[in-house]
Tab-separated table of C-alpha atoms and ligand atoms in Angstrom:
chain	number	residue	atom	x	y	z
G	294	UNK	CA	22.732	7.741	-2.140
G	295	UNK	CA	23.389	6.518	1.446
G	296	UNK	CA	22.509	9.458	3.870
G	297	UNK	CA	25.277	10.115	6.561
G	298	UNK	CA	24.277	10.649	9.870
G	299	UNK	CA	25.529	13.876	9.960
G	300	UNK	CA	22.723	14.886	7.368
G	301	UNK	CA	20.022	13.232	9.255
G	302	UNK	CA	21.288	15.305	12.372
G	303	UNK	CA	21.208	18.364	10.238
G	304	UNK	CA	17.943	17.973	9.191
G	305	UNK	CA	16.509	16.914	12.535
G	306	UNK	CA	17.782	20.277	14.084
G	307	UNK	CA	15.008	21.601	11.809
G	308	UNK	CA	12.451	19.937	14.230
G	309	UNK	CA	11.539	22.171	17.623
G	310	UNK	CA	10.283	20.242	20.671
G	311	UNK	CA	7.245	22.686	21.482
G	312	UNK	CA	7.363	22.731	24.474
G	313	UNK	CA	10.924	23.812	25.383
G	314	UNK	CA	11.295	25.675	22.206
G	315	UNK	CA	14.717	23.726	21.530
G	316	UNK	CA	15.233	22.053	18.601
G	317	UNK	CA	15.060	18.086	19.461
G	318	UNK	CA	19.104	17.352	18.540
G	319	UNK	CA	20.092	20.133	20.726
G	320	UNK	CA	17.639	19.157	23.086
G	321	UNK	CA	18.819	15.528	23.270
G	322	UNK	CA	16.023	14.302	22.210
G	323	UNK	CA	17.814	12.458	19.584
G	324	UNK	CA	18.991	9.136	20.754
G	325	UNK	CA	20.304	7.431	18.141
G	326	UNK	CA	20.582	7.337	14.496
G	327	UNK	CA	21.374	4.378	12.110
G	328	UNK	CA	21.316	4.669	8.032
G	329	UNK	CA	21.907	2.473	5.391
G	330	UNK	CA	21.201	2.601	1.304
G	331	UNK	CA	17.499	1.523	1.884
G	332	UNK	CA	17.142	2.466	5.873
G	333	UNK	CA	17.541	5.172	7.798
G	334	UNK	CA	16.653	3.991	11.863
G	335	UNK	CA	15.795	6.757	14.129
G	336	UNK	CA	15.476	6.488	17.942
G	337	UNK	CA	14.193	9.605	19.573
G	338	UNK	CA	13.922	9.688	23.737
G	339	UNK	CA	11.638	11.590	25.759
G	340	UNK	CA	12.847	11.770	28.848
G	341	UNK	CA	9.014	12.139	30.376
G	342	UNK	CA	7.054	9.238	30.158
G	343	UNK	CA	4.536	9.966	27.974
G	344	UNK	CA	5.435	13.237	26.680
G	345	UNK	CA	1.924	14.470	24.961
G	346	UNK	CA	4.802	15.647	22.074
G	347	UNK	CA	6.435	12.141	21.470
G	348	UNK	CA	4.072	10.916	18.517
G	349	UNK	CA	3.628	14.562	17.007
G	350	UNK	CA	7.473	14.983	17.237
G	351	UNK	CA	8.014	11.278	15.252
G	352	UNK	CA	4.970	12.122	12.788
G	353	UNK	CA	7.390	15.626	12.109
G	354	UNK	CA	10.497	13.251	11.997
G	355	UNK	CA	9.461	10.600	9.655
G	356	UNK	CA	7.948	13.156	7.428
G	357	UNK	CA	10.864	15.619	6.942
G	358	UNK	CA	13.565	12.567	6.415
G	359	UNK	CA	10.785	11.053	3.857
G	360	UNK	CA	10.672	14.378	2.154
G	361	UNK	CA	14.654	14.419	1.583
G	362	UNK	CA	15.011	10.586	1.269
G	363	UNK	CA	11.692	9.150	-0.349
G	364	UNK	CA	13.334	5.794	-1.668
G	365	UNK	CA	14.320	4.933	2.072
G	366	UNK	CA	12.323	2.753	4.520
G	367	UNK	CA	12.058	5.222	7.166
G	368	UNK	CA	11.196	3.902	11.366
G	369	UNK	CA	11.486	6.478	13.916
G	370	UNK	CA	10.921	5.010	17.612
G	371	UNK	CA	10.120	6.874	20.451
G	372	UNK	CA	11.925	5.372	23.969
G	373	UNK	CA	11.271	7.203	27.355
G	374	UNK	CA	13.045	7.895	30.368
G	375	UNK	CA	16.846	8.015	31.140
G	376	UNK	CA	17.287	4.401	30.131
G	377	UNK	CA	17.471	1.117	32.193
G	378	UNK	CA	18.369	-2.236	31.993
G	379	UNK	CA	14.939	-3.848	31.328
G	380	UNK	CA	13.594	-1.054	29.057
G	381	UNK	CA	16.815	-1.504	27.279
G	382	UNK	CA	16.272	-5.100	26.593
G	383	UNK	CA	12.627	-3.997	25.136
G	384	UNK	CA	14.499	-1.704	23.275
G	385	UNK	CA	16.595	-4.494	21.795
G	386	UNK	CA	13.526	-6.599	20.980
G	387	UNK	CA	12.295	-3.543	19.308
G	388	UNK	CA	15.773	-2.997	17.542
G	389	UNK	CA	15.012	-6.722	16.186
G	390	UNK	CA	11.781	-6.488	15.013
G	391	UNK	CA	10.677	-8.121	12.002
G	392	UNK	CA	8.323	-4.531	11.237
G	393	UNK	CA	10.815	-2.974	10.041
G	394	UNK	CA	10.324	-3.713	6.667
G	395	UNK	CA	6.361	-2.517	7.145
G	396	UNK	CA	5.777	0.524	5.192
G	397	UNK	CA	2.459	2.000	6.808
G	398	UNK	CA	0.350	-0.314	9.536
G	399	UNK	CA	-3.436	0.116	9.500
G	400	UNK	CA	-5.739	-0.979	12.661
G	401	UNK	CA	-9.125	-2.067	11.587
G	402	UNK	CA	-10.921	-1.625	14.786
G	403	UNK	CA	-14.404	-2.108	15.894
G	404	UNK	CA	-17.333	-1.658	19.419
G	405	UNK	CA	-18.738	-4.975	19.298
G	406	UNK	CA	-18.326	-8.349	17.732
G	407	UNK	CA	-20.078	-9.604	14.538
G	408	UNK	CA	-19.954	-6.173	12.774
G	409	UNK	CA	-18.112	-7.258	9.670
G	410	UNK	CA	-14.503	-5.819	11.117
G	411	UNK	CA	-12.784	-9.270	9.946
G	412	UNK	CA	-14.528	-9.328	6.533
G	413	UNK	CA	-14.033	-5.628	5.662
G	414	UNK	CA	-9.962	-6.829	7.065
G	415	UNK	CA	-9.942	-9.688	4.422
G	416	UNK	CA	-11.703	-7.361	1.347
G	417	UNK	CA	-9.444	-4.317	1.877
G	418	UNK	CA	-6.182	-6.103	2.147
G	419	UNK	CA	-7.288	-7.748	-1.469
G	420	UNK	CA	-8.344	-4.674	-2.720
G	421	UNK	CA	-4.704	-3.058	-1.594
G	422	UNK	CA	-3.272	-6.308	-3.493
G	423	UNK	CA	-5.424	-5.719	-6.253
G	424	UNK	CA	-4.031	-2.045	-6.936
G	425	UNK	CA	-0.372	-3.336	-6.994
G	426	UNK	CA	0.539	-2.756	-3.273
G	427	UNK	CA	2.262	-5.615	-1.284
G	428	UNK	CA	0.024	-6.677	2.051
G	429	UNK	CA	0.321	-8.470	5.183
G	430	UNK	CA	-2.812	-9.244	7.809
G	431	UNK	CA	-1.679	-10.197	11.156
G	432	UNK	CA	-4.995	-11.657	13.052
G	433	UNK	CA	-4.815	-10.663	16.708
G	434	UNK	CA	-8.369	-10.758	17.319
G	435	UNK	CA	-7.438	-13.266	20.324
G	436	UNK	CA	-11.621	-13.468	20.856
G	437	UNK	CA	-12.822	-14.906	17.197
G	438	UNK	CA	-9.648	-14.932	15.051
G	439	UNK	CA	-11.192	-15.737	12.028
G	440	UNK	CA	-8.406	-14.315	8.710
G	441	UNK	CA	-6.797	-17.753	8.605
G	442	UNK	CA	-11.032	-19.342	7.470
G	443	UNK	CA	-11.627	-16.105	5.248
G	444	UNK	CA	-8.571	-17.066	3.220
G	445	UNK	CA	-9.092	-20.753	3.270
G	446	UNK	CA	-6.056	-21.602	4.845
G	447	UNK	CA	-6.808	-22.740	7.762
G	448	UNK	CA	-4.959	-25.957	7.762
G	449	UNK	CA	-1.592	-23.753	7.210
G	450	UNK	CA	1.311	-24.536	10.290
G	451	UNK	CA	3.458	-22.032	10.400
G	452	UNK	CA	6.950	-22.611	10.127
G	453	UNK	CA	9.828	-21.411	11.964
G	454	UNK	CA	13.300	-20.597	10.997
G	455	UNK	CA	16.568	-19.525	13.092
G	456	UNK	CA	18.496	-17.220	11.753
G	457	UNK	CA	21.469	-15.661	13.303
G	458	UNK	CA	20.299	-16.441	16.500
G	459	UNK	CA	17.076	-15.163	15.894
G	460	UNK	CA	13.914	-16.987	15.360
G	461	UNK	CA	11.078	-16.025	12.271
G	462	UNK	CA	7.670	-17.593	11.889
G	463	UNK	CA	6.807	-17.869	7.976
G	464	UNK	CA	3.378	-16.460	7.045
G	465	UNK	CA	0.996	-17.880	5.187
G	466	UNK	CA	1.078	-16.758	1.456
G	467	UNK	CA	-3.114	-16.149	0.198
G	468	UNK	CA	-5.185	-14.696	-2.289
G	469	UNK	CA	-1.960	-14.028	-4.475
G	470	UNK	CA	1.155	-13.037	-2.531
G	471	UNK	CA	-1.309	-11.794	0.819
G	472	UNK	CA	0.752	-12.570	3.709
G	473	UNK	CA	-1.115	-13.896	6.866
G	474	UNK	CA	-0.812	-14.862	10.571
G	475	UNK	CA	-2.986	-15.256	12.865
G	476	UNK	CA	-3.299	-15.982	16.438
G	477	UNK	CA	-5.694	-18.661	15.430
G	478	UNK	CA	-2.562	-20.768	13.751
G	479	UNK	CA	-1.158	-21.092	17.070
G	480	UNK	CA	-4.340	-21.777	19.494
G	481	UNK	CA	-6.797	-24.779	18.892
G	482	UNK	CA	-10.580	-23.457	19.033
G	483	UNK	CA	-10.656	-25.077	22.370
G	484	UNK	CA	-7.511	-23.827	23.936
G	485	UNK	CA	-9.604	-19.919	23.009
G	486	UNK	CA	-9.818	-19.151	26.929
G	487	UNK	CA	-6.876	-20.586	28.086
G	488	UNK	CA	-5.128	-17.928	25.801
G	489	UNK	CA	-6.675	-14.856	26.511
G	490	UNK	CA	-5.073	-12.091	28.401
G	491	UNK	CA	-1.315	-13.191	29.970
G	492	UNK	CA	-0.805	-15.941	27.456
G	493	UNK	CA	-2.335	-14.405	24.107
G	494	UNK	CA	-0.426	-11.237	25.272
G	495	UNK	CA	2.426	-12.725	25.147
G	496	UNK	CA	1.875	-15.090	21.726
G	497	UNK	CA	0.906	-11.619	19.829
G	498	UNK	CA	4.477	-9.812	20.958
G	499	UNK	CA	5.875	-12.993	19.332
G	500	UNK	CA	4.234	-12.540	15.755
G	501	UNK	CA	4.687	-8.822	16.177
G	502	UNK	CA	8.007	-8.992	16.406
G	503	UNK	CA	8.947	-11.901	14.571
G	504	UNK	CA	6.894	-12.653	11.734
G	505	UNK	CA	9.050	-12.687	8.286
G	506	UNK	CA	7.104	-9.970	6.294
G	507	UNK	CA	9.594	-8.618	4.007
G	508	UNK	CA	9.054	-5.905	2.824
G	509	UNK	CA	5.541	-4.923	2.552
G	510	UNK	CA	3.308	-1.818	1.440
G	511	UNK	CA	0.510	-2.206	4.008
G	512	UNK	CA	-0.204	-4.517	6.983
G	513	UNK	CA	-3.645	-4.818	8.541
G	514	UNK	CA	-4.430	-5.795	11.901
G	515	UNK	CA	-7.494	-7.011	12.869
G	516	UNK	CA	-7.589	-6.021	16.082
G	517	UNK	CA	-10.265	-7.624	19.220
G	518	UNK	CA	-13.739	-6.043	19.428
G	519	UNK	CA	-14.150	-3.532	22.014
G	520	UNK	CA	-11.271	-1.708	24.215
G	521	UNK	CA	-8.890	-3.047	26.363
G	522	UNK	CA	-5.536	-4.438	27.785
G	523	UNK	CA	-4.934	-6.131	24.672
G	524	UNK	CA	-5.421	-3.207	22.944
G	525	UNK	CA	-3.109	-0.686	24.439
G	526	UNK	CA	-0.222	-3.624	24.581
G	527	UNK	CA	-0.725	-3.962	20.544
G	528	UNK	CA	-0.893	-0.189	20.183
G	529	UNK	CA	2.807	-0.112	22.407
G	530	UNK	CA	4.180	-2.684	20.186
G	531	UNK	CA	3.155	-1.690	16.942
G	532	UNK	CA	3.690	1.705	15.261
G	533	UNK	CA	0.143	1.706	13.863
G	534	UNK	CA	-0.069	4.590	10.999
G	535	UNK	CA	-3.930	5.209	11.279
G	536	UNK	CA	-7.395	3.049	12.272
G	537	UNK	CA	-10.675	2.364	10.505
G	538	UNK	CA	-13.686	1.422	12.149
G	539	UNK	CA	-16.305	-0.600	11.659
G	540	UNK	CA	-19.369	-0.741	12.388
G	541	UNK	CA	-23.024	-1.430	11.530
G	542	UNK	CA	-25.866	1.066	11.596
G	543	UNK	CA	-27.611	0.379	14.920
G	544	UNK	CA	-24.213	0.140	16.373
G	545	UNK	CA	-22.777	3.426	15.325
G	546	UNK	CA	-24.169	5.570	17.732
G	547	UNK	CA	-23.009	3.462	20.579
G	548	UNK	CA	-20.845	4.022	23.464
G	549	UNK	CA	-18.028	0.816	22.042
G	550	UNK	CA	-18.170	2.974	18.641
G	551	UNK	CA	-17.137	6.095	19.990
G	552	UNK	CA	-14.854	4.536	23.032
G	553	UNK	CA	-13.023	3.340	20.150
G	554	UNK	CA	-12.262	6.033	18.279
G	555	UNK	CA	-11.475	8.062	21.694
G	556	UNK	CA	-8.810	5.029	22.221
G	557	UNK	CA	-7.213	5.764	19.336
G	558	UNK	CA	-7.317	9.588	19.619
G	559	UNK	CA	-6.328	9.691	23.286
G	560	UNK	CA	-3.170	11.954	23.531
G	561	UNK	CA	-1.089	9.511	24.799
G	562	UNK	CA	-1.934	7.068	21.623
G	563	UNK	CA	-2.290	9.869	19.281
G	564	UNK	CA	-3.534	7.516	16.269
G	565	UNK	CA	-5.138	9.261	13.402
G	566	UNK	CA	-8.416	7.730	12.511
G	567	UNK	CA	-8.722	7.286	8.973
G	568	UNK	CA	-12.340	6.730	8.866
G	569	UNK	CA	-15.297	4.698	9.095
G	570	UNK	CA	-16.585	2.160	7.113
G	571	UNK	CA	-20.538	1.190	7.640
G	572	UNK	CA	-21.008	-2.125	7.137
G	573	UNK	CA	-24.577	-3.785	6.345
G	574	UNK	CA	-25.686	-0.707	5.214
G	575	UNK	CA	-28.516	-1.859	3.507
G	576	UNK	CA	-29.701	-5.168	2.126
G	577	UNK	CA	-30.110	-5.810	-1.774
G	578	UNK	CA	-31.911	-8.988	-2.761
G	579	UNK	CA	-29.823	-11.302	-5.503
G	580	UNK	CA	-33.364	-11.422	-7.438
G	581	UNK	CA	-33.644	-7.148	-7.229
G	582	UNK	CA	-30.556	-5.794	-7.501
G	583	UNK	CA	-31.437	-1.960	-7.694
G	584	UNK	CA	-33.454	-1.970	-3.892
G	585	UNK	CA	-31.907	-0.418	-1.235
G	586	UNK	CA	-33.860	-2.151	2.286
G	587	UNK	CA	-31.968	0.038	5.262
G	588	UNK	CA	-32.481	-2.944	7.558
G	589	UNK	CA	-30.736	-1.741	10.639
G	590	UNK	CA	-31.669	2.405	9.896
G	591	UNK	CA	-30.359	5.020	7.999
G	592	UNK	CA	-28.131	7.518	7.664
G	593	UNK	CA	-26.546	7.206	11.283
G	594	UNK	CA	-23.187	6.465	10.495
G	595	UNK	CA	-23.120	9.970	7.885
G	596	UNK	CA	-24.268	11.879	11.353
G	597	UNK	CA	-21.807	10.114	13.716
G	598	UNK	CA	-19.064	11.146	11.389
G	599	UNK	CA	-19.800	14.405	11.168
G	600	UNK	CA	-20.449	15.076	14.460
G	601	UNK	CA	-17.038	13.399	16.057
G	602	UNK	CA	-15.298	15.198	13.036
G	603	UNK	CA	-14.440	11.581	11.356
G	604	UNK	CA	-14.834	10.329	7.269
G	605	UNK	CA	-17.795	8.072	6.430
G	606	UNK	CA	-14.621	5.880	4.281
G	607	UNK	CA	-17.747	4.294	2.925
G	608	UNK	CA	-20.915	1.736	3.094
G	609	UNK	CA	-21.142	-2.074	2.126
G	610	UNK	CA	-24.344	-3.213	1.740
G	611	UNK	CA	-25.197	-6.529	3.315
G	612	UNK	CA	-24.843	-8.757	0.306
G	613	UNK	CA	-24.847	-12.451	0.220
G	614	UNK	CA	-21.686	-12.854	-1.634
G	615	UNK	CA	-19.707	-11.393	1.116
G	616	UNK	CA	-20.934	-13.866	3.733
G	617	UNK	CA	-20.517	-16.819	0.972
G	618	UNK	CA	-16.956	-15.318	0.335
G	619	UNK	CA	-16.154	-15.940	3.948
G	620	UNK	CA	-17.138	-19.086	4.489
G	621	UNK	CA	-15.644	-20.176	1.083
G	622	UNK	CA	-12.246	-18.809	1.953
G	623	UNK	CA	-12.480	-16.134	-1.038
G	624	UNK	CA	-13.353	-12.329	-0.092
G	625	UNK	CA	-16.113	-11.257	-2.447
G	626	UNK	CA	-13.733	-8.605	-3.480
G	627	UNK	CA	-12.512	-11.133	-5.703
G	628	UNK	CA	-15.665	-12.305	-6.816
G	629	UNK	CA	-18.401	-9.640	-6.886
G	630	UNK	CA	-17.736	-6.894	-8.815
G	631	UNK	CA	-19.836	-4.288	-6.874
G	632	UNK	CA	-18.407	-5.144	-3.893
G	633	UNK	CA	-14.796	-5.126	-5.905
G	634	UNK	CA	-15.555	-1.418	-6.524
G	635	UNK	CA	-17.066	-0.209	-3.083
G	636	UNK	CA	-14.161	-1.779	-1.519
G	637	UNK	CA	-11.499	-0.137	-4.527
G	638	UNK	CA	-12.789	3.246	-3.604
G	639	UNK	CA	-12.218	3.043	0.392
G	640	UNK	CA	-8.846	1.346	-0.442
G	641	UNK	CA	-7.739	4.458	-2.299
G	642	UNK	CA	-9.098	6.672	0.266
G	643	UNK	CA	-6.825	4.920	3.061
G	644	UNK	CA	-3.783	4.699	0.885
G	645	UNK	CA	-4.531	8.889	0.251
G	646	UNK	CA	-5.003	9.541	3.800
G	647	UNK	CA	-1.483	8.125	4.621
G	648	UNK	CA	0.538	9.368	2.034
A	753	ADP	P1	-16.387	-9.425	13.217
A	753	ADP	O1	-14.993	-9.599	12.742
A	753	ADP	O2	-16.759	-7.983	13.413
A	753	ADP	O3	-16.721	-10.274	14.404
A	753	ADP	P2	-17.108	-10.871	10.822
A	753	ADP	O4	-16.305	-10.195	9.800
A	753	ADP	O5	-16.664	-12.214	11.318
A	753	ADP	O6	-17.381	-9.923	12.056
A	753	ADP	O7	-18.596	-10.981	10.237
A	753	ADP	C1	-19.635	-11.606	10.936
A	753	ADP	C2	-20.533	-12.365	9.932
A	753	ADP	O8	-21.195	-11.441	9.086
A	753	ADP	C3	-19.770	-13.286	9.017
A	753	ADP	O9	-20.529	-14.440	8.802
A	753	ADP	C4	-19.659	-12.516	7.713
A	753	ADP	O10	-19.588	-13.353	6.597
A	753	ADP	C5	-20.924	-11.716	7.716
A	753	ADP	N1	-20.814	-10.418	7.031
A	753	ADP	C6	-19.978	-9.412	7.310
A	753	ADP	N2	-20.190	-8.362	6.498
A	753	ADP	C7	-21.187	-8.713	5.651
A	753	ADP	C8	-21.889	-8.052	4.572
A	753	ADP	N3	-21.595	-6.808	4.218
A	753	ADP	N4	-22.854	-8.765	3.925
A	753	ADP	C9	-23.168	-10.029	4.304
A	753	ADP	N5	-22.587	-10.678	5.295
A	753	ADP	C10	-21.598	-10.047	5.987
């Protein structure tokens, strides 16, 4: 049944801004609402810039309209101040976006470089395929974009189409109905510096916003090592649901781990962290499969969690199948049924955590 806007605004008088006390229609907080058989479009505005309440107020939003309307695809947006000309025409670019059709968006995040964050990317969006859920991975790891070689497709040009005026770049279909861009499909290895910052700034809004994914369950982004610029413009463009974090064992305890994870909790981001995964773990021989070697320590990622208050999502040991599954173009989830099954379980944890 098609929800009437009336209803919505019914409903959303339920919702108090805590601060003021008022409830957020009365408070005209409510900018605008749109609502169709499938969608229902909300557009709240918070007339402070960066009102500490904004994300907790949409988190509220989406959930109570979800609760009443579970069959519809649900986007709340938060807009600030009174409204001006080039804010509106962000707003419009917003209003066009091709994430719309995105059910929950997951960050995979990591401190450093070489950690595994791109593999673990490539094995849990195959694992969310492999439980019946429809994925995307959007590769904006400007500094070693490397989803396009872990799916063997690295040859793939993406197309473009106009439609109505507006323009769409076709993923790449992989590993069985995985949709992909990357940065990498648009930069040659030796144009990499030339695009950083500015120009891969702006090249990243572009597949954001107009990348044809349907309608999909999940999309991961595999996001650049570290902090920065490029991370707070993805974080403004994208409604990111929740962010796992990789890491390795000597890493774990480092000041890039935990910058990371106080990036995404920062109040003005206000990103649940899901969890962490520890990659490498520990290294088991092909020719004894039952060792356990803890290579690079043990135990420290268990500790970090608890300590910053964070789930260990779970370990990967450092198994030569993964590393031939990357090169190969075929994550080992496919391939390697312990890793299939270490990579099932964190999966399902995700998916639980943002139900
Ligand atoms: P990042 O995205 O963090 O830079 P990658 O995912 O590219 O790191 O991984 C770096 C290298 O380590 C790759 O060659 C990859 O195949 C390998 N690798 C990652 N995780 C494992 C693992 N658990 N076991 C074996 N090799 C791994």
């Amino acid at each position: 049944m098609k929800p009437s806007k009336e209803d919505i605004s019914a409903l959303l008088k339920g919702v108090a801004h805590p601060e003021t006390g008022s409830d957020i229609v009365s408070g005209g907080f409510v900018d605008e609402i749109s609502a169709d058989e499938e969608k229902i479009t909300v557009s709240l505005r918070f007339r402070k810039a960066r009102d500490p309440f904004a994300a907790k107020i949409r988190d509220r939003v989406e959930q109570i309209l979800a609760e009443r309307w579970p069959e519809a695809r649900i986007t709340v947006f938060i807009r600030e101040g009174e409204g001006n000309k080039a804010k509106d025409a962000i707003e419009r670019m917003h209003e066009k976006t091709t994430t719309r059709g995105i059910g929950k968006i997951i960050a995979v995040a990591s401190g450093k470089g070489g950690v595994g964050k791109s593999t673990v990317t490539a094995n849990l969006a195959v694992s969310l395929r492999n439980a019946g859920y429809r994925v995307g991975v959007l590769d904006a790891d400007i500094y070693g974009p490397s989803q396009a070689k872990m799916f063997g497709c690295e040859d793939y040009v993406p197309d473009a189409v106009s439609e109505n005026g507006t323009d769409y770049i076709i993923p790449a279909e992989v590993a069985g109905g995985i949709k992909l861009i990357s940065i990498a499909m648009f930069i040659r290895p030796t144009d990499a510096l030339l695009w950083r910052g500015t120009l891969a700034n702006s090249a990243l809004r572009q597949l954001i916003h107009q990348t044809r994914w349907g309608d999909i369950d999940f999309l991961l982004v595999d996001l650049p090592p570290g902090t920065g610029d490029i991370h707070l413009s993805i974080i403004q463009e994208l409604h990111i649901d929740g962010a796992v974090i990789v890491s390795t064992p000597q890493q774990i305890a480092v000041a890039d781990v935990v910058r990371g994870v106080e990036m995404f909790r920062n109040e003005n981001v206000n990103i649940p962290v899901l969890g962490i995964v520890e990659n490498m773990a520990w290294f088991t021989p092909r020719e004894l499969p039952g060792s356990r070697y803890y290579v690079f320590g043990r135990g420290g990622a268990a500790r970090y969690a608890a300590e910053a208050g964070v789930e260990l999502l779970g370990e990967i040991p450092l198994i030569q199948s993964i590393m031939e599954g990357s090169d190969e173009g075929r994550p080992a989830v496919t391939t390697d049924a312990e890793v299939e099954e270490r990579y099932r379980d964190i999966a399902m944890k995700i998916v639980d955590k943002l139900r």
